[in-house]
């Protein structure tokens, strides 16, 4: 297990390819990346279902947040991917493997998709790639996925990617836009020993999706 941690610390910025997507590291020095990242976190659907510990409201805060994600990768505690189209390079969203615990061999996954990329199963395709990376390259045993109660679209993304619904966590996340009130969370989990999901993730699935507004705890 320590060898896996050391390998991740030495190579914290992988690229993943498949399902018509390229998952690459976010670049805090790129104005295009920072602008897309800010737009994703400013989107009303994201803000409806997620309340970050620190609100990101301008370019400077977005750049600082991306630098923090780079630092987390270097420390081996998280890896964040910018989701792009494999053919055009267009920025589509974000998926992350967060809160990596190499002792317990577990982590938490989250994602969000930009408005113009929704409806093409981008969230499911990206999440499937990230989960495969976590179970193979990081040798993790368990991945958690949580979303606010009532976010049915995110529920379907989780189930399509093999994350089974395991229960409701009471008062486990902030209410929308507030740090003084809480709401319930649907918990999904997937193990390395679970079968690969059978739903289509390839290019033919690009027009079949229902991930409109898909966001998870990212």
PDB file of C-alpha atoms in Angstrom:
ATOM      1  CA  UNK A   1       0.000   0.000   0.000  1.00  0.00           C
ATOM      2  CA  UNK A   2       2.859   2.399   0.781  1.00  0.00           C
ATOM      3  CA  UNK A   3       4.285   1.654  -2.678  1.00  0.00           C
ATOM      4  CA  UNK A   4       0.982   2.731  -4.259  1.00  0.00           C
ATOM      5  CA  UNK A   5       1.039   5.973  -2.238  1.00  0.00           C
ATOM      6  CA  UNK A   6       4.631   6.651  -3.244  1.00  0.00           C
ATOM      7  CA  UNK A   7       3.818   5.955  -6.897  1.00  0.00           C
ATOM      8  CA  UNK A   8       0.872   8.372  -6.776  1.00  0.00           C
ATOM      9  CA  UNK A   9       2.978  11.031  -5.061  1.00  0.00           C
ATOM     10  CA  UNK A  10       5.610  10.681  -7.783  1.00  0.00           C
ATOM     11  CA  UNK A  11       3.051  10.740 -10.622  1.00  0.00           C
ATOM     12  CA  UNK A  12       0.144  12.870  -9.354  1.00  0.00           C
ATOM     13  CA  UNK A  13      -1.010  14.270 -12.710  1.00  0.00           C
ATOM     14  CA  UNK A  14      -2.203  11.430 -14.938  1.00  0.00           C
ATOM     15  CA  UNK A  15      -4.239  11.651 -18.124  1.00  0.00           C
ATOM     16  CA  UNK A  16      -7.084   9.231 -18.775  1.00  0.00           C
ATOM     17  CA  UNK A  17      -8.507   8.363 -22.198  1.00  0.00           C
ATOM     18  CA  UNK A  18     -11.658   6.509 -23.164  1.00  0.00           C
ATOM     19  CA  UNK A  19     -15.410   6.750 -23.701  1.00  0.00           C
ATOM     20  CA  UNK A  20     -14.839   9.612 -26.154  1.00  0.00           C
ATOM     21  CA  UNK A  21     -13.194  11.697 -23.431  1.00  0.00           C
ATOM     22  CA  UNK A  22      -9.782  12.897 -22.350  1.00  0.00           C
ATOM     23  CA  UNK A  23      -9.390  13.532 -18.629  1.00  0.00           C
ATOM     24  CA  UNK A  24      -6.405  15.758 -17.946  1.00  0.00           C
ATOM     25  CA  UNK A  25      -5.150  17.839 -15.011  1.00  0.00           C
ATOM     26  CA  UNK A  26      -6.581  21.315 -14.512  1.00  0.00           C
ATOM     27  CA  UNK A  27      -4.066  24.043 -15.343  1.00  0.00           C
ATOM     28  CA  UNK A  28      -4.196  26.962 -12.907  1.00  0.00           C
ATOM     29  CA  UNK A  29      -2.002  28.969 -15.296  1.00  0.00           C
ATOM     30  CA  UNK A  30      -4.511  28.650 -18.146  1.00  0.00           C
ATOM     31  CA  UNK A  31      -7.065  31.449 -18.367  1.00  0.00           C
ATOM     32  CA  UNK A  32      -9.400  29.126 -20.302  1.00  0.00           C
ATOM     33  CA  UNK A  33      -9.230  26.473 -17.581  1.00  0.00           C
ATOM     34  CA  UNK A  34      -9.734  28.953 -14.764  1.00  0.00           C
ATOM     35  CA  UNK A  35     -12.657  30.610 -16.558  1.00  0.00           C
ATOM     36  CA  UNK A  36     -14.372  27.251 -17.211  1.00  0.00           C
ATOM     37  CA  UNK A  37     -13.780  26.169 -13.620  1.00  0.00           C
ATOM     38  CA  UNK A  38     -15.334  29.389 -12.299  1.00  0.00           C
ATOM     39  CA  UNK A  39     -18.271  29.018 -14.682  1.00  0.00           C
ATOM     40  CA  UNK A  40     -18.866  25.471 -13.484  1.00  0.00           C
ATOM     41  CA  UNK A  41     -18.893  26.463  -9.814  1.00  0.00           C
ATOM     42  CA  UNK A  42     -21.069  29.524 -10.560  1.00  0.00           C
ATOM     43  CA  UNK A  43     -23.705  27.543 -12.443  1.00  0.00           C
ATOM     44  CA  UNK A  44     -27.117  27.669 -10.713  1.00  0.00           C
ATOM     45  CA  UNK A  45     -27.499  23.879 -10.911  1.00  0.00           C
ATOM     46  CA  UNK A  46     -24.145  23.356  -9.205  1.00  0.00           C
ATOM     47  CA  UNK A  47     -25.022  25.856  -6.499  1.00  0.00           C
ATOM     48  CA  UNK A  48     -28.427  24.274  -6.030  1.00  0.00           C
ATOM     49  CA  UNK A  49     -26.913  20.919  -5.105  1.00  0.00           C
ATOM     50  CA  UNK A  50     -23.505  21.841  -3.670  1.00  0.00           C
ATOM     51  CA  UNK A  51     -22.271  24.265  -1.044  1.00  0.00           C
ATOM     52  CA  UNK A  52     -18.456  24.411  -0.913  1.00  0.00           C
ATOM     53  CA  UNK A  53     -16.656  25.193   2.316  1.00  0.00           C
ATOM     54  CA  UNK A  54     -15.389  28.286   0.553  1.00  0.00           C
ATOM     55  CA  UNK A  55     -17.466  30.072  -2.053  1.00  0.00           C
ATOM     56  CA  UNK A  56     -15.685  30.697  -5.375  1.00  0.00           C
ATOM     57  CA  UNK A  57     -16.987  33.966  -6.820  1.00  0.00           C
ATOM     58  CA  UNK A  58     -14.198  35.424  -8.971  1.00  0.00           C
ATOM     59  CA  UNK A  59     -11.250  34.505 -11.169  1.00  0.00           C
ATOM     60  CA  UNK A  60      -8.682  34.969  -8.417  1.00  0.00           C
ATOM     61  CA  UNK A  61     -10.552  32.627  -6.065  1.00  0.00           C
ATOM     62  CA  UNK A  62     -10.982  30.071  -8.875  1.00  0.00           C
ATOM     63  CA  UNK A  63      -7.268  30.128  -9.652  1.00  0.00           C
ATOM     64  CA  UNK A  64      -6.442  29.737  -5.962  1.00  0.00           C
ATOM     65  CA  UNK A  65      -8.807  26.780  -5.737  1.00  0.00           C
ATOM     66  CA  UNK A  66      -7.141  25.076  -8.708  1.00  0.00           C
ATOM     67  CA  UNK A  67      -3.721  25.645  -7.153  1.00  0.00           C
ATOM     68  CA  UNK A  68      -5.032  23.993  -3.982  1.00  0.00           C
ATOM     69  CA  UNK A  69      -6.158  21.007  -6.052  1.00  0.00           C
ATOM     70  CA  UNK A  70      -2.659  20.778  -7.522  1.00  0.00           C
ATOM     71  CA  UNK A  71      -1.235  20.807  -4.016  1.00  0.00           C
ATOM     72  CA  UNK A  72      -3.628  18.025  -2.963  1.00  0.00           C
ATOM     73  CA  UNK A  73      -2.431  15.898  -5.871  1.00  0.00           C
ATOM     74  CA  UNK A  74       1.192  16.469  -4.916  1.00  0.00           C
ATOM     75  CA  UNK A  75       0.401  15.413  -1.338  1.00  0.00           C
ATOM     76  CA  UNK A  76      -1.420  12.311  -2.556  1.00  0.00           C
ATOM     77  CA  UNK A  77      -4.788  13.191  -1.018  1.00  0.00           C
ATOM     78  CA  UNK A  78      -6.840  13.873  -4.165  1.00  0.00           C
ATOM     79  CA  UNK A  79      -6.656  13.956  -7.947  1.00  0.00           C
ATOM     80  CA  UNK A  80      -8.776  16.311 -10.038  1.00  0.00           C
ATOM     81  CA  UNK A  81      -9.502  15.961 -13.733  1.00  0.00           C
ATOM     82  CA  UNK A  82     -10.635  18.489 -16.293  1.00  0.00           C
ATOM     83  CA  UNK A  83     -13.047  16.561 -18.523  1.00  0.00           C
ATOM     84  CA  UNK A  84     -12.560  17.344 -22.209  1.00  0.00           C
ATOM     85  CA  UNK A  85     -13.824  16.020 -25.520  1.00  0.00           C
ATOM     86  CA  UNK A  86     -11.304  13.567 -26.963  1.00  0.00           C
ATOM     87  CA  UNK A  87     -11.656  14.943 -30.500  1.00  0.00           C
ATOM     88  CA  UNK A  88     -12.088  18.686 -30.061  1.00  0.00           C
ATOM     89  CA  UNK A  89     -10.483  19.325 -26.683  1.00  0.00           C
ATOM     90  CA  UNK A  90     -13.564  21.275 -25.601  1.00  0.00           C
ATOM     91  CA  UNK A  91     -13.872  21.642 -21.826  1.00  0.00           C
ATOM     92  CA  UNK A  92     -16.893  19.706 -20.562  1.00  0.00           C
ATOM     93  CA  UNK A  93     -16.641  19.557 -16.777  1.00  0.00           C
ATOM     94  CA  UNK A  94     -14.831  18.123 -13.787  1.00  0.00           C
ATOM     95  CA  UNK A  95     -14.432  14.801 -12.006  1.00  0.00           C
ATOM     96  CA  UNK A  96     -12.354  14.182  -8.909  1.00  0.00           C
ATOM     97  CA  UNK A  97     -11.148  11.380  -6.664  1.00  0.00           C
ATOM     98  CA  UNK A  98     -11.091  13.139  -3.301  1.00  0.00           C
ATOM     99  CA  UNK A  99     -10.240  12.470   0.343  1.00  0.00           C
ATOM    100  CA  UNK A 100      -7.976   9.568  -0.610  1.00  0.00           C
ATOM    101  CA  UNK A 101      -7.207   7.401   2.401  1.00  0.00           C
ATOM    102  CA  UNK A 102      -4.416   5.004   1.519  1.00  0.00           C
ATOM    103  CA  UNK A 103      -4.660   3.267   4.891  1.00  0.00           C
ATOM    104  CA  UNK A 104      -8.340   2.361   4.536  1.00  0.00           C
ATOM    105  CA  UNK A 105      -8.003   2.127   0.744  1.00  0.00           C
ATOM    106  CA  UNK A 106     -10.977   4.389   0.052  1.00  0.00           C
ATOM    107  CA  UNK A 107     -11.858   7.769  -1.454  1.00  0.00           C
ATOM    108  CA  UNK A 108     -14.817   9.978  -2.390  1.00  0.00           C
ATOM    109  CA  UNK A 109     -15.719  10.851  -5.969  1.00  0.00           C
ATOM    110  CA  UNK A 110     -17.520  13.892  -7.301  1.00  0.00           C
ATOM    111  CA  UNK A 111     -18.238  15.593 -10.617  1.00  0.00           C
ATOM    112  CA  UNK A 112     -19.963  18.464 -12.370  1.00  0.00           C
ATOM    113  CA  UNK A 113     -20.717  19.117 -16.019  1.00  0.00           C
ATOM    114  CA  UNK A 114     -20.890  22.476 -17.801  1.00  0.00           C
ATOM    115  CA  UNK A 115     -24.397  23.392 -19.026  1.00  0.00           C
ATOM    116  CA  UNK A 116     -23.609  23.087 -22.741  1.00  0.00           C
ATOM    117  CA  UNK A 117     -22.223  19.552 -22.280  1.00  0.00           C
ATOM    118  CA  UNK A 118     -25.191  18.086 -20.433  1.00  0.00           C
ATOM    119  CA  UNK A 119     -27.517  15.487 -21.879  1.00  0.00           C
ATOM    120  CA  UNK A 120     -24.710  13.410 -23.434  1.00  0.00           C
ATOM    121  CA  UNK A 121     -23.831  11.162 -20.487  1.00  0.00           C
ATOM    122  CA  UNK A 122     -20.583  13.054 -20.005  1.00  0.00           C
ATOM    123  CA  UNK A 123     -20.880  12.660 -16.225  1.00  0.00           C
ATOM    124  CA  UNK A 124     -21.321   8.886 -16.425  1.00  0.00           C
ATOM    125  CA  UNK A 125     -18.566   8.456 -18.990  1.00  0.00           C
ATOM    126  CA  UNK A 126     -16.105  10.566 -16.977  1.00  0.00           C
ATOM    127  CA  UNK A 127     -17.027   8.974 -13.661  1.00  0.00           C
ATOM    128  CA  UNK A 128     -16.534   5.501 -15.088  1.00  0.00           C
ATOM    129  CA  UNK A 129     -13.025   6.413 -16.261  1.00  0.00           C
ATOM    130  CA  UNK A 130     -12.131   7.991 -12.917  1.00  0.00           C
ATOM    131  CA  UNK A 131     -13.442   4.989 -10.982  1.00  0.00           C
ATOM    132  CA  UNK A 132     -11.431   2.584 -13.119  1.00  0.00           C
ATOM    133  CA  UNK A 133      -8.309   4.684 -12.461  1.00  0.00           C
ATOM    134  CA  UNK A 134      -8.985   4.679  -8.713  1.00  0.00           C
ATOM    135  CA  UNK A 135      -9.402   0.901  -8.573  1.00  0.00           C
ATOM    136  CA  UNK A 136      -6.439   0.080 -10.812  1.00  0.00           C
ATOM    137  CA  UNK A 137      -3.732   2.743 -10.648  1.00  0.00           C
ATOM    138  CA  UNK A 138      -4.488   3.791  -7.059  1.00  0.00           C
ATOM    139  CA  UNK A 139      -5.427   0.240  -5.975  1.00  0.00           C
ATOM    140  CA  UNK A 140      -8.300   1.546  -3.849  1.00  0.00           C
ATOM    141  CA  UNK A 141     -10.905  -0.850  -2.498  1.00  0.00           C
ATOM    142  CA  UNK A 142     -13.904   1.454  -2.024  1.00  0.00           C
ATOM    143  CA  UNK A 143     -15.298   4.648  -3.537  1.00  0.00           C
ATOM    144  CA  UNK A 144     -18.058   6.715  -1.931  1.00  0.00           C
ATOM    145  CA  UNK A 145     -20.395   8.967  -3.909  1.00  0.00           C
ATOM    146  CA  UNK A 146     -22.793  11.295  -2.135  1.00  0.00           C
ATOM    147  CA  UNK A 147     -25.391  13.717  -3.450  1.00  0.00           C
ATOM    148  CA  UNK A 148     -28.102  15.845  -1.935  1.00  0.00           C
ATOM    149  CA  UNK A 149     -31.409  14.103  -1.317  1.00  0.00           C
ATOM    150  CA  UNK A 150     -33.743  14.813  -4.218  1.00  0.00           C
ATOM    151  CA  UNK A 151     -31.049  15.068  -6.873  1.00  0.00           C
ATOM    152  CA  UNK A 152     -32.468  12.240  -8.961  1.00  0.00           C
ATOM    153  CA  UNK A 153     -30.250  12.896 -11.992  1.00  0.00           C
ATOM    154  CA  UNK A 154     -27.114  12.406  -9.924  1.00  0.00           C
ATOM    155  CA  UNK A 155     -28.680   9.264  -8.468  1.00  0.00           C
ATOM    156  CA  UNK A 156     -29.061   7.827 -11.958  1.00  0.00           C
ATOM    157  CA  UNK A 157     -25.479   8.712 -12.893  1.00  0.00           C
ATOM    158  CA  UNK A 158     -24.232   6.916  -9.776  1.00  0.00           C
ATOM    159  CA  UNK A 159     -26.282   3.792 -10.457  1.00  0.00           C
ATOM    160  CA  UNK A 160     -25.312   3.731 -14.140  1.00  0.00           C
ATOM    161  CA  UNK A 161     -21.660   3.677 -13.052  1.00  0.00           C
ATOM    162  CA  UNK A 162     -22.128   0.819 -10.605  1.00  0.00           C
ATOM    163  CA  UNK A 163     -22.396   2.863  -7.397  1.00  0.00           C
ATOM    164  CA  UNK A 164     -25.097   1.124  -5.372  1.00  0.00           C
ATOM    165  CA  UNK A 165     -27.440   3.124  -3.177  1.00  0.00           C
ATOM    166  CA  UNK A 166     -26.548   2.322   0.431  1.00  0.00           C
ATOM    167  CA  UNK A 167     -28.714   4.642   2.503  1.00  0.00           C
ATOM    168  CA  UNK A 168     -29.448   8.204   3.566  1.00  0.00           C
ATOM    169  CA  UNK A 169     -27.079  10.210   5.752  1.00  0.00           C
ATOM    170  CA  UNK A 170     -29.049  12.665   7.854  1.00  0.00           C
ATOM    171  CA  UNK A 171     -27.855  16.260   7.856  1.00  0.00           C
ATOM    172  CA  UNK A 172     -24.585  15.341   6.160  1.00  0.00           C
ATOM    173  CA  UNK A 173     -24.131  18.370   3.889  1.00  0.00           C
ATOM    174  CA  UNK A 174     -24.863  22.073   3.874  1.00  0.00           C
ATOM    175  CA  UNK A 175     -28.108  23.466   2.559  1.00  0.00           C
ATOM    176  CA  UNK A 176     -27.807  25.362  -0.717  1.00  0.00           C
ATOM    177  CA  UNK A 177     -25.842  28.565  -0.205  1.00  0.00           C
ATOM    178  CA  UNK A 178     -25.677  28.216   3.586  1.00  0.00           C
ATOM    179  CA  UNK A 179     -23.144  27.122   6.161  1.00  0.00           C
ATOM    180  CA  UNK A 180     -25.568  27.239   9.069  1.00  0.00           C
ATOM    181  CA  UNK A 181     -28.140  24.648   7.949  1.00  0.00           C
ATOM    182  CA  UNK A 182     -27.905  21.057   6.759  1.00  0.00           C
ATOM    183  CA  UNK A 183     -29.667  18.580   4.470  1.00  0.00           C
ATOM    184  CA  UNK A 184     -29.675  14.839   3.918  1.00  0.00           C
ATOM    185  CA  UNK A 185     -27.393  12.972   1.527  1.00  0.00           C
ATOM    186  CA  UNK A 186     -27.899   9.846  -0.544  1.00  0.00           C
ATOM    187  CA  UNK A 187     -24.846   7.620  -0.126  1.00  0.00           C
ATOM    188  CA  UNK A 188     -23.721   5.360  -2.956  1.00  0.00           C
ATOM    189  CA  UNK A 189     -20.719   3.048  -2.882  1.00  0.00           C
ATOM    190  CA  UNK A 190     -18.735   0.933  -5.269  1.00  0.00           C
ATOM    191  CA  UNK A 191     -16.089  -1.669  -4.459  1.00  0.00           C
ATOM    192  CA  UNK A 192     -13.171  -2.806  -6.550  1.00  0.00           C
ATOM    193  CA  UNK A 193     -14.701  -6.297  -6.417  1.00  0.00           C
ATOM    194  CA  UNK A 194     -18.048  -5.132  -7.850  1.00  0.00           C
ATOM    195  CA  UNK A 195     -18.715  -6.017 -11.499  1.00  0.00           C
ATOM    196  CA  UNK A 196     -18.059  -3.406 -14.155  1.00  0.00           C
ATOM    197  CA  UNK A 197     -21.247  -1.511 -15.065  1.00  0.00           C
ATOM    198  CA  UNK A 198     -22.978  -2.834 -18.152  1.00  0.00           C
ATOM    199  CA  UNK A 199     -24.428   0.505 -19.356  1.00  0.00           C
ATOM    200  CA  UNK A 200     -22.929   1.883 -22.583  1.00  0.00           C
ATOM    201  CA  UNK A 201     -20.250   4.540 -22.166  1.00  0.00           C
ATOM    202  CA  UNK A 202     -18.822   4.770 -25.658  1.00  0.00           C
ATOM    203  CA  UNK A 203     -19.380   7.377 -28.327  1.00  0.00           C
ATOM    204  CA  UNK A 204     -22.755   5.929 -29.306  1.00  0.00           C
ATOM    205  CA  UNK A 205     -23.993   6.796 -25.830  1.00  0.00           C
ATOM    206  CA  UNK A 206     -23.127  10.454 -26.325  1.00  0.00           C
ATOM    207  CA  UNK A 207     -26.624  11.322 -27.494  1.00  0.00           C
ATOM    208  CA  UNK A 208     -28.542   9.080 -25.128  1.00  0.00           C
ATOM    209  CA  UNK A 209     -27.916  10.692 -21.796  1.00  0.00           C
ATOM    210  CA  UNK A 210     -30.045  12.279 -19.142  1.00  0.00           C
ATOM    211  CA  UNK A 211     -27.276  13.940 -17.121  1.00  0.00           C
ATOM    212  CA  UNK A 212     -28.811  17.390 -17.507  1.00  0.00           C
ATOM    213  CA  UNK A 213     -27.642  19.294 -14.473  1.00  0.00           C
ATOM    214  CA  UNK A 214     -25.562  16.373 -13.252  1.00  0.00           C
ATOM    215  CA  UNK A 215     -23.451  17.439 -10.312  1.00  0.00           C
ATOM    216  CA  UNK A 216     -22.149  15.478  -7.355  1.00  0.00           C
ATOM    217  CA  UNK A 217     -20.037  16.324  -4.340  1.00  0.00           C
ATOM    218  CA  UNK A 218     -16.913  17.354  -6.211  1.00  0.00           C
TER     219      UNK A 218
END
